[in-house]
mmCIF file of C-alpha atoms (C1' of nucleotides) in Angstrom:
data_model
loop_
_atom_site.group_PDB
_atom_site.id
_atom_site.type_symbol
_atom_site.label_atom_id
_atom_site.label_comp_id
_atom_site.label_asym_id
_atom_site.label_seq_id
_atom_site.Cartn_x
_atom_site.Cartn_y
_atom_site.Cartn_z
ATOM 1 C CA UNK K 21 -30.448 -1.339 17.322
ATOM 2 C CA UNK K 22 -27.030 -2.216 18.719
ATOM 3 C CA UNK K 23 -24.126 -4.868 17.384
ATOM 4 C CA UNK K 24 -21.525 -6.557 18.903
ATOM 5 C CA UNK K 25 -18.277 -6.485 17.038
ATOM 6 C CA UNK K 26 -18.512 -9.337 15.211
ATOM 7 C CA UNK K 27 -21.604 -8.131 13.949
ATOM 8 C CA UNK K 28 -20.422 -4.987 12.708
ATOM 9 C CA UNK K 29 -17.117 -6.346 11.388
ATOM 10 C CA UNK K 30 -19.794 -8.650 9.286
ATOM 11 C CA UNK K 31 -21.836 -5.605 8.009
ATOM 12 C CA UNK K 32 -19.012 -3.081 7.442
ATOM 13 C CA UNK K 33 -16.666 -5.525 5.508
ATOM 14 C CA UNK K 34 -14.216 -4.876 7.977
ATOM 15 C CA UNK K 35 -12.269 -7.433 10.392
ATOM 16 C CA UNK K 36 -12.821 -6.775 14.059
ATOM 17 C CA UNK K 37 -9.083 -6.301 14.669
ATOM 18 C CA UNK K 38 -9.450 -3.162 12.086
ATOM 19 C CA UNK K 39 -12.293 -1.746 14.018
ATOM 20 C CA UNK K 40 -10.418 -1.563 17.193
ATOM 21 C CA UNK K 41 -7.434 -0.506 15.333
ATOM 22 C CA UNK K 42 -9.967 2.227 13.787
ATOM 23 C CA UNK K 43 -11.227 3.058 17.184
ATOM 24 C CA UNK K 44 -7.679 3.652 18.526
ATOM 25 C CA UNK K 45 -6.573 5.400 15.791
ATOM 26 C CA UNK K 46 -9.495 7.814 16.501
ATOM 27 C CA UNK K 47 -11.271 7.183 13.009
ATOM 28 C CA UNK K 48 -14.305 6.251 14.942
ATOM 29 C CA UNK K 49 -15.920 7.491 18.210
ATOM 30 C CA UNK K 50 -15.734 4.640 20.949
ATOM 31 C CA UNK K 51 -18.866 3.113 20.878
ATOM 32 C CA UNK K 52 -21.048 2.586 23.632
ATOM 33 C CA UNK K 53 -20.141 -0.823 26.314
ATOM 34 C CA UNK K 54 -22.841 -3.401 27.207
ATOM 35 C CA UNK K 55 -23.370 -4.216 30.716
ATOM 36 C CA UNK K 56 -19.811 -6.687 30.463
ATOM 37 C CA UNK K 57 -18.232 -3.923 28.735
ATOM 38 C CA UNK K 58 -18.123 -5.109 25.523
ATOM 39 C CA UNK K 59 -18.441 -2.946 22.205
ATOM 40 C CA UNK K 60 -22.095 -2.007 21.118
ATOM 41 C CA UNK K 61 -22.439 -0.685 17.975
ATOM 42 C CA UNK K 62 -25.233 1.804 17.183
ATOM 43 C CA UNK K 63 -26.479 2.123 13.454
ATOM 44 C CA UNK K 64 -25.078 5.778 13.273
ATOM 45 C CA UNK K 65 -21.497 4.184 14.193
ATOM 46 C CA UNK K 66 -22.224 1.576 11.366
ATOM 47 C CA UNK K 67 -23.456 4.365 9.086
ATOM 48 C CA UNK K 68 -20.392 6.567 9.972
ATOM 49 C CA UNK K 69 -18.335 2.776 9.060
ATOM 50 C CA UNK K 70 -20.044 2.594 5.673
ATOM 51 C CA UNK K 71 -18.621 5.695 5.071
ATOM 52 C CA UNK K 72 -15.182 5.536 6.048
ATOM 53 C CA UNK K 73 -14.701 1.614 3.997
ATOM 54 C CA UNK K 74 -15.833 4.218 0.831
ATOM 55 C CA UNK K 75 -12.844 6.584 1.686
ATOM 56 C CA UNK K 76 -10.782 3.697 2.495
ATOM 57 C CA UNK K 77 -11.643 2.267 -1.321
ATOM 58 C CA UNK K 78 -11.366 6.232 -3.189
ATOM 59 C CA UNK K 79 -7.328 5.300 -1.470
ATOM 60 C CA UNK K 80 -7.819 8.165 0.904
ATOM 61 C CA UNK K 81 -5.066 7.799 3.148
ATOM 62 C CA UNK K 82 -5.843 6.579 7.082
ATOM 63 C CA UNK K 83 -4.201 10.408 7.883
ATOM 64 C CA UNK K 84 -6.809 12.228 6.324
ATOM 65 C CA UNK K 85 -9.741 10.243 7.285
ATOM 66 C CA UNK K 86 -8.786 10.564 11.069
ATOM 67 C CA UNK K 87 -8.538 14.682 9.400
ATOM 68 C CA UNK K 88 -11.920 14.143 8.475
ATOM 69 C CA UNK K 89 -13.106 12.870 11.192
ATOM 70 C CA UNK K 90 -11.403 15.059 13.804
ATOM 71 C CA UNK K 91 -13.280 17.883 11.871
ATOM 72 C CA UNK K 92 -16.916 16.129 11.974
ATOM 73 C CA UNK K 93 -16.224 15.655 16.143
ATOM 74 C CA UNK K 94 -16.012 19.463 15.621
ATOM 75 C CA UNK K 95 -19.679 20.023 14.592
ATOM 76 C CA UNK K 96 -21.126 22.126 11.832
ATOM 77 C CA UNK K 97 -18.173 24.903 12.417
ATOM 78 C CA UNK K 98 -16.201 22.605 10.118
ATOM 79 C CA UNK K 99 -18.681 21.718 7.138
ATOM 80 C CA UNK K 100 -16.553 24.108 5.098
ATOM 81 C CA UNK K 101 -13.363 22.013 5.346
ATOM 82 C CA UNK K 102 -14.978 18.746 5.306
ATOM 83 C CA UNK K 103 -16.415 19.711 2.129
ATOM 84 C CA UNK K 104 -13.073 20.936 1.050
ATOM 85 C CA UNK K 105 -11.328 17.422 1.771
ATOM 86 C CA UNK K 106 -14.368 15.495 -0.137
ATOM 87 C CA UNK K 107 -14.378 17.710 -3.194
ATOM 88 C CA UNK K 108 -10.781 17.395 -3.270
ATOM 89 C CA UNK K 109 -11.072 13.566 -2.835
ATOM 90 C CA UNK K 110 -13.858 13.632 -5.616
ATOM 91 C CA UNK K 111 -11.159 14.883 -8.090
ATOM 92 C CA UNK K 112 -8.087 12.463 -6.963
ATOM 93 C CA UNK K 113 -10.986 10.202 -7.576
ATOM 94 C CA UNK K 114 -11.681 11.252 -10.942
ATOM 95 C CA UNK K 115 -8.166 11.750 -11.701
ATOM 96 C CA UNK K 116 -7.230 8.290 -10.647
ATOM 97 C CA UNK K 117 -10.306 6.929 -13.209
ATOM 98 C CA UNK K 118 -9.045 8.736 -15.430
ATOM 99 C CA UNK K 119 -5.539 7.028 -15.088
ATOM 100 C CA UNK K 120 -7.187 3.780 -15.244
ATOM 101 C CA UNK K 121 -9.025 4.449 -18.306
ATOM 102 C CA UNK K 122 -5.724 4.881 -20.231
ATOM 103 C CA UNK K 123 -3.940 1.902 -18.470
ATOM 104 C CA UNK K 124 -6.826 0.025 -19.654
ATOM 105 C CA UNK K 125 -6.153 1.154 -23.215
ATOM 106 C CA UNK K 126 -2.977 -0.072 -22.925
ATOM 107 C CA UNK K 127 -3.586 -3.719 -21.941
ATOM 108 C CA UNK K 128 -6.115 -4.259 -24.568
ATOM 109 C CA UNK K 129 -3.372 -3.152 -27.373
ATOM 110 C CA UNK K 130 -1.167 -5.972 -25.545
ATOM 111 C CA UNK K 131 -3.732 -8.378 -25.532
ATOM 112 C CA UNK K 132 -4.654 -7.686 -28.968
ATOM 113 C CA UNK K 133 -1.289 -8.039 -29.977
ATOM 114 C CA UNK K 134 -1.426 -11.646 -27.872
ATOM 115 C CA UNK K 135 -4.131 -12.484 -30.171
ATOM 116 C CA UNK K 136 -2.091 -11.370 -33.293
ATOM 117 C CA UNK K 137 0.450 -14.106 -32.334
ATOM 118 C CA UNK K 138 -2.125 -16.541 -31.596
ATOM 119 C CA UNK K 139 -3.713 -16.102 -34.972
ATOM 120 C CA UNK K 140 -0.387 -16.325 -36.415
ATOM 121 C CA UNK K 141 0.224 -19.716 -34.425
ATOM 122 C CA UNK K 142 2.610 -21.795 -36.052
ATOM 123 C CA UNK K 143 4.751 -19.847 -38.505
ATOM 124 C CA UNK K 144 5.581 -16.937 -36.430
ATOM 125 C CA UNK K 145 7.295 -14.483 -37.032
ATOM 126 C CA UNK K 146 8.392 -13.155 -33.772
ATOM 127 C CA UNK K 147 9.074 -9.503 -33.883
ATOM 128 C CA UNK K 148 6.295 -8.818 -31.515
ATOM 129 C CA UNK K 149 8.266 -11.062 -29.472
ATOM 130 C CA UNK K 150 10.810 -9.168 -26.703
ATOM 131 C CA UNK K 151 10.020 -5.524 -28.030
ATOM 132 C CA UNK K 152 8.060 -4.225 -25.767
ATOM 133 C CA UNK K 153 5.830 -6.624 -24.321
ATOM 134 C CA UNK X 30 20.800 4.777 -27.538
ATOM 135 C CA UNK X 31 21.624 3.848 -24.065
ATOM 136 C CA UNK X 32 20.891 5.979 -21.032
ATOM 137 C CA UNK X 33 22.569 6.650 -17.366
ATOM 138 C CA UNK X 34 20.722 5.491 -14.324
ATOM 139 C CA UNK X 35 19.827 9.130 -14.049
ATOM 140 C CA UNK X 36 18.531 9.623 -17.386
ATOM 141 C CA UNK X 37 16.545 6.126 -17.127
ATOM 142 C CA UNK X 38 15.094 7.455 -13.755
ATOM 143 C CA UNK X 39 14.325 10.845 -15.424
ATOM 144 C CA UNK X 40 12.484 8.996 -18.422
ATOM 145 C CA UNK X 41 10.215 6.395 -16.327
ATOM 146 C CA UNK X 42 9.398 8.315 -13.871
ATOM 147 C CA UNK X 43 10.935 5.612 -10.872
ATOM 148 C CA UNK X 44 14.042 6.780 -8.792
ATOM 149 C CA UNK X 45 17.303 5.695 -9.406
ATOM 150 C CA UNK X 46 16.699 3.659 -6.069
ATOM 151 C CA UNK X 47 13.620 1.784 -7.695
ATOM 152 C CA UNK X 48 16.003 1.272 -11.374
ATOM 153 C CA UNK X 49 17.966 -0.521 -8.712
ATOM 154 C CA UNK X 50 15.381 -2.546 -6.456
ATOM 155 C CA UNK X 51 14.090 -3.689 -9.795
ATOM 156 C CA UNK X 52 17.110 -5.234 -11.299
ATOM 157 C CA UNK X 53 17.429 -6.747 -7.828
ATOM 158 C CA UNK X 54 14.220 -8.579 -7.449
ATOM 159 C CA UNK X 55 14.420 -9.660 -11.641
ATOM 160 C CA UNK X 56 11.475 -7.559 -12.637
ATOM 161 C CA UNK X 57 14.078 -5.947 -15.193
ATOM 162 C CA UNK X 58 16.837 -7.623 -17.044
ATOM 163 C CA UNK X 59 20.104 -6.081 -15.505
ATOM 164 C CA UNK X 60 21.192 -3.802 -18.255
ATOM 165 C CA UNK X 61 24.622 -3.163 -20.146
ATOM 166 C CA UNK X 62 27.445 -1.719 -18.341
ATOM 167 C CA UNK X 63 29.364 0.801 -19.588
ATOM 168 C CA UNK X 64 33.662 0.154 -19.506
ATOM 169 C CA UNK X 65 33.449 1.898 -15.792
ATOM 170 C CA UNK X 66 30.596 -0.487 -14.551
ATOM 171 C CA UNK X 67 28.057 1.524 -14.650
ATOM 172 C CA UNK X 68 24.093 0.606 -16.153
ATOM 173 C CA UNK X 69 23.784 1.927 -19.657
ATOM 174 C CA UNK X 70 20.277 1.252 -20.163
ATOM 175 C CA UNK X 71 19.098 0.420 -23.856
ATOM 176 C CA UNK X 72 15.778 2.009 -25.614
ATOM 177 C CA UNK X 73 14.087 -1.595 -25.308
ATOM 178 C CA UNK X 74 15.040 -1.722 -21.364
ATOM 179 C CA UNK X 75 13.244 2.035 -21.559
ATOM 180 C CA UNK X 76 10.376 1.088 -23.218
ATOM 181 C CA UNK X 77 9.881 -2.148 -20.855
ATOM 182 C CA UNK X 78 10.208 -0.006 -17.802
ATOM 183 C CA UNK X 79 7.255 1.795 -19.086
ATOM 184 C CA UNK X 80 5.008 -0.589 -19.967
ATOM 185 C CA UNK X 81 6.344 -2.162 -16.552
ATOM 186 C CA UNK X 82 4.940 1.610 -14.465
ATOM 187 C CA UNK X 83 1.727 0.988 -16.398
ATOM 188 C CA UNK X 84 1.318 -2.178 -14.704
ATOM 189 C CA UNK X 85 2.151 -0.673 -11.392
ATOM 190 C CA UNK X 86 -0.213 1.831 -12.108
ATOM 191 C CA UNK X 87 -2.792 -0.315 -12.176
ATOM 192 C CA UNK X 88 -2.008 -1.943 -8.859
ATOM 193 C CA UNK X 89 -0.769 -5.188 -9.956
ATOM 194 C CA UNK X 90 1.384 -6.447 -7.422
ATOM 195 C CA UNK X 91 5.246 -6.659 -7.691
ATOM 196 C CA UNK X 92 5.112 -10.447 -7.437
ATOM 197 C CA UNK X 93 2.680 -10.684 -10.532
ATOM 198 C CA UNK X 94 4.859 -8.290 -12.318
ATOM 199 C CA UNK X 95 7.844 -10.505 -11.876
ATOM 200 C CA UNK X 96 5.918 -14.111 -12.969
ATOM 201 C CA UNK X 97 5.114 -12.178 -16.352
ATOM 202 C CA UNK X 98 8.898 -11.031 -16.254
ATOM 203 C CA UNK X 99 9.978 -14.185 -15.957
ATOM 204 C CA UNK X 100 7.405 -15.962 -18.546
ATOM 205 C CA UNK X 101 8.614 -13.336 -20.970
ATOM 206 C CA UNK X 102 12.320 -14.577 -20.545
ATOM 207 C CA UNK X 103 11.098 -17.778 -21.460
ATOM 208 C CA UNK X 104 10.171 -16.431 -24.648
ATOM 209 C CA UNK X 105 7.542 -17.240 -27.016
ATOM 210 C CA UNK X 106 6.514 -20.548 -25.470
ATOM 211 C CA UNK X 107 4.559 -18.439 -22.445
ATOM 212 C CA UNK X 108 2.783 -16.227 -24.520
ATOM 213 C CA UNK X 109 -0.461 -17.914 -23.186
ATOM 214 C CA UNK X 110 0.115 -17.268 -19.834
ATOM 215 C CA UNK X 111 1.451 -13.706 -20.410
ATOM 216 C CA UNK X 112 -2.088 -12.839 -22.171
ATOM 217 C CA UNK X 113 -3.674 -14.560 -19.131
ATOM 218 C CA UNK X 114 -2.452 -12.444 -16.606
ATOM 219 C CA UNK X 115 -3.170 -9.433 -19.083
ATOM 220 C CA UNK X 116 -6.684 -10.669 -18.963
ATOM 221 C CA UNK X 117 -6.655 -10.825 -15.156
ATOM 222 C CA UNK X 118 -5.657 -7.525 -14.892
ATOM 223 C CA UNK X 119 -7.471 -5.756 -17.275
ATOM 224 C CA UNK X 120 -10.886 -7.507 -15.671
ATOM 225 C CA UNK X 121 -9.185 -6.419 -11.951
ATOM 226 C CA UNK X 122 -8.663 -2.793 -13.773
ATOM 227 C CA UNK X 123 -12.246 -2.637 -14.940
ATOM 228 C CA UNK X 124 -13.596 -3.889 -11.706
ATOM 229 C CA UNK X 125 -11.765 -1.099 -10.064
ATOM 230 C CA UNK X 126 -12.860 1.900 -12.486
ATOM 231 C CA UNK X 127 -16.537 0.401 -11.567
ATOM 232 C CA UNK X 128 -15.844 0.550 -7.671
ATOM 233 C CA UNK X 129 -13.994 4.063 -8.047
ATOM 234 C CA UNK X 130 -17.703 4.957 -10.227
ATOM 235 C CA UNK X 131 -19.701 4.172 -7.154
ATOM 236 C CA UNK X 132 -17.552 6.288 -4.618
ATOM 237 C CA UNK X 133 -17.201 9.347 -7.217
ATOM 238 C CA UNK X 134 -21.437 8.799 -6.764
ATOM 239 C CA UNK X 135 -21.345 8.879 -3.204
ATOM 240 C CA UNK X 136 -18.961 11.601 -2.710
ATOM 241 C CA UNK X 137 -20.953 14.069 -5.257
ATOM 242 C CA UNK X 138 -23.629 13.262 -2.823
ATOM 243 C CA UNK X 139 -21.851 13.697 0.521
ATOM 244 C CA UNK X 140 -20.805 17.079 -0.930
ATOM 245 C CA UNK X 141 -24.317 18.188 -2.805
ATOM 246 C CA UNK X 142 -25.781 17.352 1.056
ATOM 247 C CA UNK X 143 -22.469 20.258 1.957
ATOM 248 C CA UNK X 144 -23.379 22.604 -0.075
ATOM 249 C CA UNK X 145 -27.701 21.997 0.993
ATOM 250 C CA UNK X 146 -26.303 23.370 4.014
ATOM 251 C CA UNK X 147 -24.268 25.935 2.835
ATOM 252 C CA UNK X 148 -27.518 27.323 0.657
ATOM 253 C CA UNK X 149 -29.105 27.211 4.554
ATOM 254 C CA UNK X 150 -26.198 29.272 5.529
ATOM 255 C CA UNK X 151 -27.206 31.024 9.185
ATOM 256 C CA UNK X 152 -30.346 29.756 10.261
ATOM 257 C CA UNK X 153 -29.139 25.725 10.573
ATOM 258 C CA UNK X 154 -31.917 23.138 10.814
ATOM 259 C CA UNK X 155 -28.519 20.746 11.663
ATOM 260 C CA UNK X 156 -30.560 16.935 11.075
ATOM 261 C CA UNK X 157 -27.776 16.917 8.198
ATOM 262 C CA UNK X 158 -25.170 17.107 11.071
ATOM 263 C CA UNK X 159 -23.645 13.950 12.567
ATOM 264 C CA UNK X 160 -26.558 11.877 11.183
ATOM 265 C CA UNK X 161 -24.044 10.044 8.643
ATOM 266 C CA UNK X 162 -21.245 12.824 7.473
ATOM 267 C "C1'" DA Z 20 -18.533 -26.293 38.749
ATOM 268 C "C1'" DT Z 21 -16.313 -26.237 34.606
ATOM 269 C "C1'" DT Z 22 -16.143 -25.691 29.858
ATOM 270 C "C1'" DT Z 23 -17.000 -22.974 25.948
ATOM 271 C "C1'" DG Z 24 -16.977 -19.072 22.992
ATOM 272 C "C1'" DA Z 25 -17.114 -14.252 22.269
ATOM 273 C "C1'" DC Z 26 -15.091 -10.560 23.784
ATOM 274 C "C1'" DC Z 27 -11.395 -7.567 26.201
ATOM 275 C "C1'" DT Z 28 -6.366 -5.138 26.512
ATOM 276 C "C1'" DG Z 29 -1.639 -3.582 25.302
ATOM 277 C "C1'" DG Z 30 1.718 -4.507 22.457
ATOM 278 C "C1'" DA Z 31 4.353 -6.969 18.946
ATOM 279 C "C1'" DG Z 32 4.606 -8.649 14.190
ATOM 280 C "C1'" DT Z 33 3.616 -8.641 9.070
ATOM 281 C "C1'" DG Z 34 3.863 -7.659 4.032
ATOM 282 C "C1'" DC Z 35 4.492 -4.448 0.712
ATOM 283 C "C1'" DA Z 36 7.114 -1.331 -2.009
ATOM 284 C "C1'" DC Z 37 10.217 1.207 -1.730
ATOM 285 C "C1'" DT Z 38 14.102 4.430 0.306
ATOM 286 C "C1'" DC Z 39 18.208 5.423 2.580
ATOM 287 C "C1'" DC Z 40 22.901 4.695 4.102
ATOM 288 C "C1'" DA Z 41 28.013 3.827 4.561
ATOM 289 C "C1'" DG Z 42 31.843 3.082 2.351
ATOM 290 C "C1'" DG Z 43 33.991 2.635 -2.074
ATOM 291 C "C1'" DT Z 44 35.305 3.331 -7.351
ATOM 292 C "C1'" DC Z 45 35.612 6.112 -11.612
ATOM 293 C "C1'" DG Z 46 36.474 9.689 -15.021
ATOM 294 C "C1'" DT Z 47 36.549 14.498 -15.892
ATOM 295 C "C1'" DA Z 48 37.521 19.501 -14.446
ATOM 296 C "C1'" DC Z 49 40.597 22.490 -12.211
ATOM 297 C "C1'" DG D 10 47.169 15.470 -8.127
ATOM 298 C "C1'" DT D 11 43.153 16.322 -5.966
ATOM 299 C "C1'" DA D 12 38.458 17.599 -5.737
ATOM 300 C "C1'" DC D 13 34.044 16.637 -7.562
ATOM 301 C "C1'" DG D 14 29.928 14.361 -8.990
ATOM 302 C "C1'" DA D 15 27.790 10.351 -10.639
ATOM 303 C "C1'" DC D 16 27.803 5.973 -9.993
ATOM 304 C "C1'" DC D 17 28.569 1.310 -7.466
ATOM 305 C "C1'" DT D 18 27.434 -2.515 -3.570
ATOM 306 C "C1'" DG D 19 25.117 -4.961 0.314
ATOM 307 C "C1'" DG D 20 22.283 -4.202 3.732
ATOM 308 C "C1'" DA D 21 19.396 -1.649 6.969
ATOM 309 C "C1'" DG D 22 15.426 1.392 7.660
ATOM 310 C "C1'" DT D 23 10.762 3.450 6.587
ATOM 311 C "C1'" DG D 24 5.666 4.236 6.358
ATOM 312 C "C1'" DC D 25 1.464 2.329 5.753
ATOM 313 C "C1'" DA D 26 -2.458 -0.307 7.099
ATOM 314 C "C1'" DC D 27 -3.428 -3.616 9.146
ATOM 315 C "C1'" DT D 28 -3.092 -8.428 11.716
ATOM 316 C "C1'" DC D 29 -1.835 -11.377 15.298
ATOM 317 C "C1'" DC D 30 -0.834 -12.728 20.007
ATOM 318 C "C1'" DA D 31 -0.825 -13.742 25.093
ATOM 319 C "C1'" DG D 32 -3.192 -13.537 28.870
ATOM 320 C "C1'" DG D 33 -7.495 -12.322 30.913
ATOM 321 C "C1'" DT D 34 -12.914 -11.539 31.834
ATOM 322 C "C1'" DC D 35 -17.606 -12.784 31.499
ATOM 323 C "C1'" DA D 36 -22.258 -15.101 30.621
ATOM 324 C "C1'" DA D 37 -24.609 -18.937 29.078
ATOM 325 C "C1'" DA D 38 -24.652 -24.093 28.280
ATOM 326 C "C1'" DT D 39 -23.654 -28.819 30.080
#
DNA sequence: ATTTGACCTGGAGTGCACTCCAGGTCGTAC
DNA sequence: GTACGACCTGGAGTGCACTCCAGGTCAAAT
C-alpha cells in the first residue's frame, strides 16, 4: 500500500508541513513520487514514522533522531550504536518518570492542603495562605 | 535570611539570568533590595522559586505559571482556581507518566529485538534490519 | 475550458523559554 | 584612589521544532 501525504500526516499524528520538514531535515528517507510527482508513502516509511512520533514523545531531541537515523541508513554495521542511543534514551526515559513521580507527590500535598482550607471554609485561619503555595 | 542573586541562583537551581526574566514577566514578586539596589531574596521568595521549578518541571507552561502567580497575589479569595489548575496539572502530569510508560515499553522492545541480533552475532538472517528500526 | 482541490517548492515567520550583551553603579581589597 | 567583582538595566539574540506563505503544477469534475 501507498499514501499520499495527507494520508500519512492522518495516520502518523503528524501535520504534513512536519513531514516535509522531517524529510528535509533527513529524519526520513524521501519517499517514493507518483506519476505527478507527488509523495507516496509506503507502510515501512509509516512504520519508520510511528517510530520516530515515539522518540519525538520520550523528548529525544530532533539532533539525535536524525543521529539515529543517519546510523539505520548505515545498515546492520551500526546496530551497536543504535542500540547504544535507545538504551540510553530508555534511561532519560526512566529518569524523567521518575522526576514526574515526585513532582506528582508534590501537587497532591498542595492540593491536599487546598482541601484543608476548603474544609476550613469560613473561619480561616490563613497561615497556609502566602507560605509556600 | 535573605540571599544574593547568586546565592538564590545557586539554591533553585535557575541562572541568575532566569531570577531576572522571572521578576520581569511577574512569575516572582520582585524581591527586597539591599541599601546598594541589589535583590536580597527572602527564605519565602526561596521556597516559592522552588515550588515554582517543580511546576516547570512538569512542563506547565510559563503563562499558566504566571495566572496562578497572579491568583495567589490576590490572596485567599482564588484559592479555588489555584487548586484547579493544580488539578489540571497533576491529571496533565499523570497523563504524561502513562505516555512516557508506553515508550519505556516500546523502547525495551526496540532494544530486546538489538540485542536478538547481537545473540545472532556473525551469521545475520538481517529481516530485523530496516523492516521498522 | 475552467474551476477546484490536493499537492509541490524554497524560504520566511512563529512561539517558547531562556540567554547574552553593552554600558553603568557599588562597596570592598589593595 | 583605583582596581576588582558582583550586581544593575533595557534590549537584542539564540535554539528548537515546527508552521505558514506565495506562487506554481496537475488531474479530475462541471
Amino acid at each position: 500500500m501507498s499514501y499520499s501525504i495527507a494520508e500519512a500526516a492522518r495516520r502518523s499524528g503528524l501535520s504534513i508541513d512536519t513531514l516535509r520538514y522531517y524529510e528535509r531535515i533527513k529524519l526520513l528517507e524521501p519517499p517514493a513520487r507518483d506519476s505527478a510527482g507527488r509523495r507516496a508513502y509506503s507502510d515501512e516509511d509509516l512504520n519508520w514514522l510511528g517510530f520516530l512520533t515515539k522518540l519525538r514523545l520520550t523528548g529525544m531531541p530532533i539532533k539525535s533522531m536524525r543521529e539515529y537515523a543517519s546510523l539505520r541508513r548505515h545498515g546492520v554495521a551500526s546496530a551497536g550504536r543504535r542500540k547504544a542511543i535507545l538504551v540510553e534514551q530508555r534511561q532519560s526515559v526512566a529518569d524523567r518518570i521518575a522526576e514526574l513521580q515526585g513532582c506528582l507527590d508534590i501537587l497532591d500535598y498542595k492540593i491536599a492542603n487546598y482541601e484543608h482550607i476548603e474544609r476550613k471554609a469560613l473561619g480561616v485561619a490563613p497561615e497556609m495562605e502566602g507560605i509556600s503555595a
